[in-house]
């Protein structure tokens, strides 16, 4: 059996997705996700122009060899575009291997370690009252763990708060707005640090001590500010504080870690095990936030999690709507197979997206499950995909009150 064709499908059912579709000489189709939010066509070109020609004629079963061939063969290592492209190839090959074996991918990864993957949903509100309603709605939908984001008095739109909730829209399915240039938001760290502890105080008094609560600081704090936030949130027993400092500087978390026992998660913008080396060996974090899509695929993330396991660091894979259903399925197969699973982020895709990607995974009683279909369990409806043309989109940028660009 050889790989006969490698097509790149760019579709935009409400938001953009980049999918690699491999077909073997025996007609087996494998899918991989290479969606890089706001920079989608770079990953599509990397695959179409530089990778697809190399795949045709190769043995689809040689997953490790193909991974190393693309990673070492590029010479220019790592980076989000390269690693998303390699991830797509890797997922598609695992999908094919599962279909040929007649087994879901999690079985090929060692089989099931748990009944399902505990998922957390994104509750938010511009006010505490709206936030409490949003948490109640998520609990009604079956979520058993909740990420809490709220508006900050004096600031307008801030990261993670669905701005159309009042009109019944739960999520911004595409925080990357379809505008000619990024939308600009205003940020004030001092106002944020003053406001957040009170939000958690209100949430704990409404929902009690047991509900797992998470929070995302989206890379906006200095190590000292992050230490201050971690300490001020200790009474509310967070499941984790995510991305408190910028991702580039692993050493920043030494300061945070030494000052607070609030559990720490980082890594959605990382793309390789090397980005975690200090964080894991020095036990500076509790959770790995990579997505399978942005960190080199199932093969690479499996190795990352085995390395993390030695240091009692667990998974909390990134699962926003900008990871396609194919990328989400890949995460779920790892979630149920690895021993050091922690939690899975889950932002349900829009109905339009689910018409294009037919998913075998399910969400029942707070748990996600990849399903029993051979391979990854997701199908791409090419006809439905063709109806949605790529539309340029940009993630917002953030400025301090004086106009200085800050981390979004
Ligand atoms: O902002 O995926 O934890 N989740 C996140 C996401 C990211 C988006 C960026 O494309 O921080 O919502
Ligand atoms: Co995040």
Short mmCIF file of C-alpha atoms and ligand atoms in Angstrom, two decimals:
data_model
loop_
_atom_site.label_atom_id
_atom_site.label_comp_id
_atom_site.label_asym_id
_atom_site.label_seq_id
_atom_site.Cartn_x
_atom_site.Cartn_y
_atom_site.Cartn_z
CA UNK A 1 0.00 0.00 0.00
CA UNK A 2 1.27 3.48 -0.85
CA UNK A 3 -0.01 7.03 -0.46
CA UNK A 4 -1.59 7.89 -3.79
CA UNK A 5 -2.77 11.44 -3.24
CA UNK A 6 -2.38 14.25 -0.72
CA UNK A 7 -4.95 17.05 -0.99
CA UNK A 8 -5.24 20.15 1.14
CA UNK A 9 -8.82 21.24 1.81
CA UNK A 10 -9.40 24.79 3.06
CA UNK A 11 -12.98 25.35 4.14
CA UNK A 12 -14.71 28.02 6.17
CA UNK A 13 -17.99 26.86 7.74
CA UNK A 14 -18.25 29.87 10.06
CA UNK A 15 -14.49 29.88 10.61
CA UNK A 16 -11.47 28.66 8.64
CA UNK A 17 -10.09 25.11 8.79
CA UNK A 18 -7.16 23.48 6.95
CA UNK A 19 -7.41 19.72 6.47
CA UNK A 20 -4.97 17.30 4.86
CA UNK A 21 -6.69 14.41 3.09
CA UNK A 22 -4.52 11.42 2.18
CA UNK A 23 -5.77 8.59 -0.01
CA UNK A 24 -3.93 5.27 -0.27
CA UNK A 25 -3.56 2.98 -3.29
CA UNK A 26 -6.28 0.83 -1.68
CA UNK A 27 -8.67 3.76 -1.35
CA UNK A 28 -8.31 4.30 2.40
CA UNK A 29 -8.72 7.97 3.33
CA UNK A 30 -6.90 9.61 6.27
CA UNK A 31 -7.56 13.11 7.61
CA UNK A 32 -5.28 15.51 9.48
CA UNK A 33 -5.82 19.00 10.93
CA UNK A 34 -3.35 21.85 10.22
CA UNK A 35 -5.53 24.81 11.23
CA UNK A 36 -3.45 27.74 12.50
CA UNK A 37 -5.89 30.45 13.56
CA UNK A 38 -5.40 33.70 11.65
CA UNK A 39 -2.47 32.31 9.60
CA UNK A 40 -4.31 29.44 7.89
CA UNK A 41 -2.92 29.78 4.37
CA UNK A 42 0.69 29.55 5.56
CA UNK A 43 0.07 26.03 6.88
CA UNK A 44 -1.95 25.17 3.76
CA UNK A 45 0.90 26.28 1.49
CA UNK A 46 3.52 24.45 3.57
CA UNK A 47 1.52 21.26 3.07
CA UNK A 48 0.49 21.79 -0.53
CA UNK A 49 3.76 23.18 -1.89
CA UNK A 50 6.39 21.42 0.22
CA UNK A 51 4.97 18.29 1.87
CA UNK A 52 2.28 16.77 -0.37
CA UNK A 53 4.73 16.03 -3.24
CA UNK A 54 6.97 14.12 -0.80
CA UNK A 55 4.16 11.96 0.53
CA UNK A 56 2.96 10.45 -2.73
CA UNK A 57 4.40 6.96 -3.11
CA UNK A 58 5.40 6.59 0.56
CA UNK A 59 4.30 3.75 2.86
CA UNK A 60 1.39 5.12 4.96
CA UNK A 61 2.23 2.66 7.76
CA UNK A 62 5.67 4.22 8.38
CA UNK A 63 4.43 6.88 10.81
CA UNK A 64 7.60 7.40 12.87
CA UNK A 65 9.82 7.41 9.79
CA UNK A 66 7.59 9.94 8.00
CA UNK A 67 7.54 12.19 11.08
CA UNK A 68 11.34 12.19 11.31
CA UNK A 69 11.65 12.59 7.51
CA UNK A 70 9.54 15.76 7.59
CA UNK A 71 10.99 17.16 10.85
CA UNK A 72 14.69 16.51 10.31
CA UNK A 73 14.35 16.70 6.54
CA UNK A 74 13.10 20.31 6.67
CA UNK A 75 16.31 21.26 8.52
CA UNK A 76 14.40 24.37 9.77
CA UNK A 77 12.93 22.90 12.90
CA UNK A 78 9.89 23.63 14.97
CA UNK A 79 7.66 26.69 14.61
CA UNK A 80 3.87 26.69 14.45
CA UNK A 81 3.56 26.41 10.65
CA UNK A 82 5.99 23.50 10.29
CA UNK A 83 4.62 21.65 13.30
CA UNK A 84 0.97 22.09 12.28
CA UNK A 85 1.81 20.70 8.85
CA UNK A 86 3.69 17.71 10.33
CA UNK A 87 0.80 17.20 12.78
CA UNK A 88 -1.68 16.96 9.91
CA UNK A 89 0.39 14.30 8.16
CA UNK A 90 0.84 12.37 11.41
CA UNK A 91 -2.90 12.41 12.25
CA UNK A 92 -3.83 11.32 8.74
CA UNK A 93 -1.42 8.38 8.95
CA UNK A 94 -2.80 7.27 12.34
CA UNK A 95 -6.29 7.58 10.85
CA UNK A 96 -5.28 5.31 7.96
CA UNK A 97 -3.55 2.81 10.25
CA UNK A 98 -6.67 2.57 12.40
CA UNK A 99 -8.95 2.11 9.40
CA UNK A 100 -6.70 -0.62 7.96
CA UNK A 101 -6.55 -2.37 11.36
CA UNK A 102 -10.29 -1.91 11.91
CA UNK A 103 -9.57 -0.27 15.28
CA UNK A 104 -10.09 3.18 16.79
CA UNK A 105 -6.75 4.99 17.19
CA UNK A 106 -6.86 4.83 21.01
CA UNK A 107 -6.59 1.05 20.74
CA UNK A 108 -3.37 1.45 18.76
CA UNK A 109 -2.05 3.74 21.51
CA UNK A 110 -2.38 1.04 24.16
CA UNK A 111 -6.12 0.89 24.72
CA UNK A 112 -8.47 2.56 27.10
CA UNK A 113 -7.29 3.86 30.49
CA UNK A 114 -10.58 5.52 31.52
CA UNK A 115 -14.30 5.68 30.78
CA UNK A 116 -14.00 9.06 29.05
CA UNK A 117 -12.19 12.38 29.11
CA UNK A 118 -13.38 14.96 31.66
CA UNK A 119 -14.09 18.11 29.63
CA UNK A 120 -14.20 21.73 30.72
CA UNK A 121 -16.42 24.32 29.07
CA UNK A 122 -15.99 28.07 28.66
CA UNK A 123 -18.36 30.08 30.82
CA UNK A 124 -18.10 33.84 30.67
CA UNK A 125 -19.94 37.07 31.32
CA UNK A 126 -19.31 40.77 31.08
CA UNK A 127 -20.79 40.99 34.62
CA UNK A 128 -20.71 38.53 37.53
CA UNK A 129 -24.45 38.04 37.14
CA UNK A 130 -24.11 37.09 33.46
CA UNK A 131 -21.20 34.82 34.35
CA UNK A 132 -23.24 32.96 36.98
CA UNK A 133 -26.01 32.42 34.40
CA UNK A 134 -23.45 31.16 31.88
CA UNK A 135 -22.07 28.67 34.43
CA UNK A 136 -25.60 27.41 35.20
CA UNK A 137 -26.18 26.95 31.45
CA UNK A 138 -22.97 24.96 31.08
CA UNK A 139 -23.88 22.72 34.02
CA UNK A 140 -27.30 22.15 32.40
CA UNK A 141 -25.53 21.08 29.20
CA UNK A 142 -23.59 18.47 31.15
CA UNK A 143 -20.26 20.19 31.81
CA UNK A 144 -18.62 19.12 35.08
CA UNK A 145 -15.68 21.54 34.99
CA UNK A 146 -15.80 25.21 34.04
CA UNK A 147 -13.38 27.84 32.80
CA UNK A 148 -14.33 31.20 34.29
CA UNK A 149 -13.63 34.44 32.38
CA UNK A 150 -15.24 37.75 33.09
CA UNK A 151 -15.35 41.33 31.91
CA UNK A 152 -13.24 43.89 33.81
CA UNK A 153 -14.88 47.15 34.94
CA UNK A 154 -13.64 50.02 32.82
CA UNK A 155 -12.47 47.81 29.96
CA UNK A 156 -14.46 46.92 26.85
CA UNK A 157 -14.27 43.53 25.14
CA UNK A 158 -11.70 41.28 26.80
CA UNK A 159 -10.33 37.87 25.83
CA UNK A 160 -12.59 34.90 26.54
CA UNK A 161 -15.85 36.73 27.15
CA UNK A 162 -18.46 35.98 24.48
CA UNK A 163 -19.70 39.40 23.50
CA UNK A 164 -23.02 38.23 22.10
CA UNK A 165 -24.13 36.14 25.06
CA UNK A 166 -27.02 38.48 25.75
CA UNK A 167 -28.36 37.66 22.30
CA UNK A 168 -28.09 33.94 22.87
CA UNK A 169 -24.73 33.37 21.18
CA UNK A 170 -22.67 31.37 23.60
CA UNK A 171 -19.27 31.54 21.96
CA UNK A 172 -17.40 33.72 19.57
CA UNK A 173 -16.91 30.84 17.15
CA UNK A 174 -14.24 32.87 15.49
CA UNK A 175 -12.44 35.27 17.83
CA UNK A 176 -10.38 35.84 14.69
CA UNK A 177 -12.66 38.49 13.21
CA UNK A 178 -13.37 38.63 9.48
CA UNK A 179 -12.05 42.12 9.16
CA UNK A 180 -9.32 43.55 6.92
CA UNK A 181 -7.12 44.11 9.97
CA UNK A 182 -7.16 42.84 13.58
CA UNK A 183 -9.73 44.30 15.97
CA UNK A 184 -8.00 46.23 18.77
CA UNK A 185 -8.83 45.72 22.45
CA UNK A 186 -7.70 47.70 25.50
CA UNK A 187 -6.00 46.14 28.52
CA UNK A 188 -5.22 47.20 32.07
CA UNK A 189 -3.46 44.59 34.20
CA UNK A 190 -3.93 46.44 37.49
CA UNK A 191 -7.71 46.66 36.96
CA UNK A 192 -7.79 42.96 36.07
CA UNK A 193 -5.80 41.91 39.15
CA UNK A 194 -8.12 43.92 41.40
CA UNK A 195 -11.25 42.41 39.87
CA UNK A 196 -10.60 38.69 39.40
CA UNK A 197 -10.48 37.46 43.05
CA UNK A 198 -13.96 38.93 43.69
CA UNK A 199 -15.29 37.10 40.64
CA UNK A 200 -14.05 33.77 42.03
CA UNK A 201 -15.40 34.63 45.49
CA UNK A 202 -18.87 35.13 43.94
CA UNK A 203 -18.62 31.95 41.84
CA UNK A 204 -17.51 29.78 44.80
CA UNK A 205 -20.29 31.15 47.00
CA UNK A 206 -22.89 30.33 44.30
CA UNK A 207 -21.57 26.90 43.24
CA UNK A 208 -19.80 25.56 46.33
CA UNK A 209 -16.33 24.08 46.82
CA UNK A 210 -16.48 21.02 44.55
CA UNK A 211 -16.92 22.32 41.00
CA UNK A 212 -13.52 22.34 39.20
CA UNK A 213 -12.84 25.96 38.13
CA UNK A 214 -10.19 27.09 35.65
CA UNK A 215 -8.96 30.49 34.50
CA UNK A 216 -6.89 31.73 31.53
CA UNK A 217 -4.68 34.83 31.92
CA UNK A 218 -3.66 34.62 28.23
CA UNK A 219 0.05 35.46 28.65
CA UNK A 220 -0.60 38.96 30.00
CA UNK A 221 1.25 39.08 33.32
CA UNK A 222 4.80 39.55 34.54
CA UNK A 223 6.14 36.79 36.81
CA UNK A 224 5.49 38.96 39.85
CA UNK A 225 1.94 39.85 38.78
CA UNK A 226 1.31 36.17 38.08
CA UNK A 227 2.58 35.25 41.55
CA UNK A 228 0.25 37.85 43.04
CA UNK A 229 -2.73 36.49 41.07
CA UNK A 230 -1.91 32.89 41.96
CA UNK A 231 -1.81 33.78 45.65
CA UNK A 232 -4.99 35.82 45.57
CA UNK A 233 -6.81 32.88 43.95
CA UNK A 234 -5.57 30.24 46.41
CA UNK A 235 -8.72 30.48 48.61
CA UNK A 236 -10.84 29.47 45.59
CA UNK A 237 -8.94 26.24 44.89
CA UNK A 238 -8.53 26.50 41.12
CA UNK A 239 -8.07 23.40 38.97
CA UNK A 240 -5.53 25.56 37.12
CA UNK A 241 -4.35 29.03 36.24
CA UNK A 242 -3.46 29.01 32.53
CA UNK A 243 -0.84 30.96 30.57
CA UNK A 244 -0.12 33.43 33.37
CA UNK A 245 3.11 34.65 31.73
CA UNK A 246 4.24 34.84 28.09
CA UNK A 247 5.08 31.45 26.60
CA UNK A 248 8.57 32.24 25.41
CA UNK A 249 10.28 32.43 28.79
CA UNK A 250 10.25 29.14 30.68
CA UNK A 251 12.30 30.64 33.55
CA UNK A 252 9.51 33.12 34.35
CA UNK A 253 7.55 30.28 35.90
CA UNK A 254 10.25 29.63 38.51
CA UNK A 255 9.25 32.88 40.22
CA UNK A 256 5.54 32.11 39.97
CA UNK A 257 5.95 28.54 41.15
CA UNK A 258 7.97 29.48 44.20
CA UNK A 259 5.29 31.95 45.32
CA UNK A 260 1.98 30.12 44.90
CA UNK A 261 0.41 26.67 45.14
CA UNK A 262 -2.30 27.50 42.55
CA UNK A 263 -1.80 24.80 39.87
CA UNK A 264 -0.27 26.09 36.63
CA UNK A 265 -0.95 25.17 33.00
CA UNK A 266 0.81 26.49 29.91
CA UNK A 267 1.57 25.57 26.32
CA UNK A 268 -1.20 26.24 23.80
CA UNK A 269 1.25 28.30 21.73
CA UNK A 270 4.10 25.78 22.16
CA UNK A 271 4.87 23.41 19.32
CA UNK A 272 7.46 21.00 20.63
CA UNK A 273 8.64 19.02 23.64
CA UNK A 274 11.64 21.34 23.80
CA UNK A 275 9.39 24.27 24.75
CA UNK A 276 8.56 22.33 27.94
CA UNK A 277 11.96 20.97 28.84
CA UNK A 278 12.68 23.29 31.80
CA UNK A 279 9.03 23.49 32.82
CA UNK A 280 8.70 19.73 33.11
CA UNK A 281 12.09 18.73 34.51
CA UNK A 282 11.88 21.44 37.21
CA UNK A 283 8.20 20.65 37.83
CA UNK A 284 7.25 24.30 37.28
CA UNK A 285 3.85 23.36 35.79
CA UNK A 286 1.08 20.88 36.50
CA UNK A 287 -0.56 20.67 33.04
CA UNK A 288 0.56 20.58 29.40
CA UNK A 289 -1.74 22.74 27.23
CA UNK A 290 -0.59 21.76 23.73
CA UNK A 291 -3.04 20.81 21.07
CA UNK A 292 -2.26 17.78 18.93
CA UNK A 293 -2.75 20.07 15.91
CA UNK A 294 -0.07 22.60 16.86
CA UNK A 295 2.51 20.34 18.47
CA UNK A 296 3.42 17.84 15.77
CA UNK A 297 0.57 15.33 15.95
CA UNK A 298 -0.23 12.20 17.92
CA UNK A 299 3.31 10.80 17.65
CA UNK A 300 4.94 13.92 19.12
CA UNK A 301 2.35 14.62 21.79
CA UNK A 302 2.43 11.01 22.95
CA UNK A 303 6.18 11.35 23.54
CA UNK A 304 5.70 14.70 25.25
CA UNK A 305 3.15 13.20 27.64
CA UNK A 306 5.38 10.20 28.41
CA UNK A 307 8.19 12.62 29.28
CA UNK A 308 5.76 14.67 31.42
CA UNK A 309 4.55 11.53 33.20
CA UNK A 310 7.94 10.99 34.82
CA UNK A 311 7.49 14.37 36.57
CA UNK A 312 3.78 13.89 37.46
CA UNK A 313 2.73 16.53 34.91
CA UNK A 314 -0.64 15.82 33.32
CA UNK A 315 -2.45 16.70 30.09
CA UNK A 316 -4.94 19.49 29.51
CA UNK A 317 -4.96 19.64 25.74
CA UNK A 318 -6.03 22.79 23.96
CA UNK A 319 -9.49 22.35 22.40
CA UNK A 320 -10.89 25.65 21.11
CA UNK A 321 -13.06 25.83 18.00
CA UNK A 322 -9.97 26.77 16.01
CA UNK A 323 -8.81 23.16 16.35
CA UNK A 324 -10.94 21.30 13.76
CA UNK A 325 -13.04 18.27 14.69
CA UNK A 326 -10.21 16.14 13.24
CA UNK A 327 -7.71 17.70 15.66
CA UNK A 328 -10.20 17.35 18.50
CA UNK A 329 -10.69 13.65 17.72
CA UNK A 330 -6.92 13.11 17.73
CA UNK A 331 -6.77 14.68 21.21
CA UNK A 332 -9.60 12.47 22.47
CA UNK A 333 -7.88 9.25 21.39
CA UNK A 334 -4.81 10.31 23.39
CA UNK A 335 -6.98 11.46 26.32
CA UNK A 336 -8.53 8.05 26.87
CA UNK A 337 -5.30 6.14 26.23
CA UNK A 338 -2.53 7.91 28.20
CA UNK A 339 -2.12 7.35 31.93
CA UNK A 340 -1.38 10.98 32.84
CA UNK A 341 -4.56 12.54 31.46
CA UNK A 342 -5.76 15.62 33.36
CA UNK A 343 -8.65 17.33 31.58
CA UNK A 344 -9.72 18.22 28.03
CA UNK A 345 -10.79 21.69 26.88
CA UNK A 346 -14.01 21.47 24.89
CA UNK A 347 -15.62 24.28 22.99
CA UNK A 348 -18.32 22.63 20.88
CA UNK A 349 -18.12 23.42 17.16
CA UNK A 350 -20.95 25.23 15.38
CA UNK A 351 -23.69 23.28 13.60
CA UNK A 352 -22.26 24.50 10.27
CA UNK A 353 -18.84 23.05 11.12
CA UNK A 354 -20.41 19.74 12.13
CA UNK A 355 -22.19 19.51 8.75
CA UNK A 356 -18.80 19.61 7.04
CA UNK A 357 -16.96 17.38 9.55
CA UNK A 358 -19.06 14.37 10.62
CA UNK A 359 -17.85 13.38 14.07
CA UNK A 360 -17.92 10.02 15.79
CA UNK A 361 -17.04 11.49 19.18
CA UNK A 362 -19.59 12.17 21.89
CA UNK A 363 -20.08 14.26 25.04
CA UNK A 364 -22.12 12.54 27.78
CA UNK A 365 -22.29 13.39 31.53
CA UNK A 366 -19.32 15.70 31.35
CA UNK A 367 -17.12 13.15 29.58
CA UNK A 368 -15.89 13.20 25.98
CA UNK A 369 -15.35 9.95 24.15
CA UNK A 370 -13.64 9.38 20.79
CA UNK A 371 -16.08 6.59 19.83
CA UNK A 372 -15.41 3.16 18.40
CA UNK A 373 -15.16 3.91 14.65
CA UNK A 374 -11.90 2.70 13.07
CA UNK A 375 -9.25 5.43 12.78
CA UNK A 376 -9.95 8.89 14.20
CA UNK A 377 -13.70 8.63 13.57
CA UNK A 378 -14.22 11.91 11.66
CA UNK A 379 -15.33 12.22 8.03
CA UNK A 380 -14.97 15.25 5.80
CA UNK A 381 -17.90 15.97 3.46
CA UNK A 382 -16.05 17.44 0.47
CA UNK A 383 -19.20 18.77 -1.16
CA UNK A 384 -20.31 20.55 2.01
CA UNK A 385 -16.76 21.86 2.51
CA UNK A 386 -16.64 23.33 -1.01
CA UNK A 387 -19.62 25.55 -0.23
CA UNK A 388 -17.58 27.59 2.29
CA UNK A 389 -14.80 29.65 0.76
CA UNK A 390 -11.77 30.78 2.76
CA UNK A 391 -12.26 34.22 4.28
CA UNK A 392 -9.30 36.15 5.74
CA UNK A 393 -9.54 36.48 9.52
CA UNK A 394 -7.33 37.95 12.21
CA UNK A 395 -7.10 37.39 15.95
CA UNK A 396 -7.43 40.65 17.93
CA UNK A 397 -4.48 42.68 19.18
CA UNK A 398 -4.28 44.21 22.63
CA UNK A 399 -3.07 47.67 23.66
CA UNK A 400 -2.47 49.19 27.08
CA UNK A 401 -4.34 52.41 27.83
CA UNK A 402 -1.43 54.50 26.50
CA UNK A 403 -1.44 52.61 23.21
CA UNK A 404 1.46 50.22 23.86
CA UNK A 405 0.95 46.82 22.24
CA UNK A 406 0.49 44.10 24.85
CA UNK A 407 -0.03 40.31 24.70
CA UNK A 408 -3.54 39.40 23.56
O1 LIG B 1 -7.21 32.15 22.42
O2 LIG B 1 -7.31 29.21 20.41
O3 LIG B 1 -7.53 28.34 26.16
N1 LIG B 1 -7.87 28.68 25.09
C1 LIG B 1 -7.46 29.78 24.42
C2 LIG B 1 -7.99 29.94 23.02
C3 LIG B 1 -7.05 30.78 22.14
C4 LIG B 1 -7.38 30.56 20.68
C5 LIG B 1 -6.44 31.33 19.76
O4 LIG B 1 -6.61 30.91 18.44
O5 LIG B 1 -6.73 30.56 24.97
O6 LIG B 1 -9.27 30.48 23.06
CO1 LIG B 2 -5.77 29.50 26.60
#
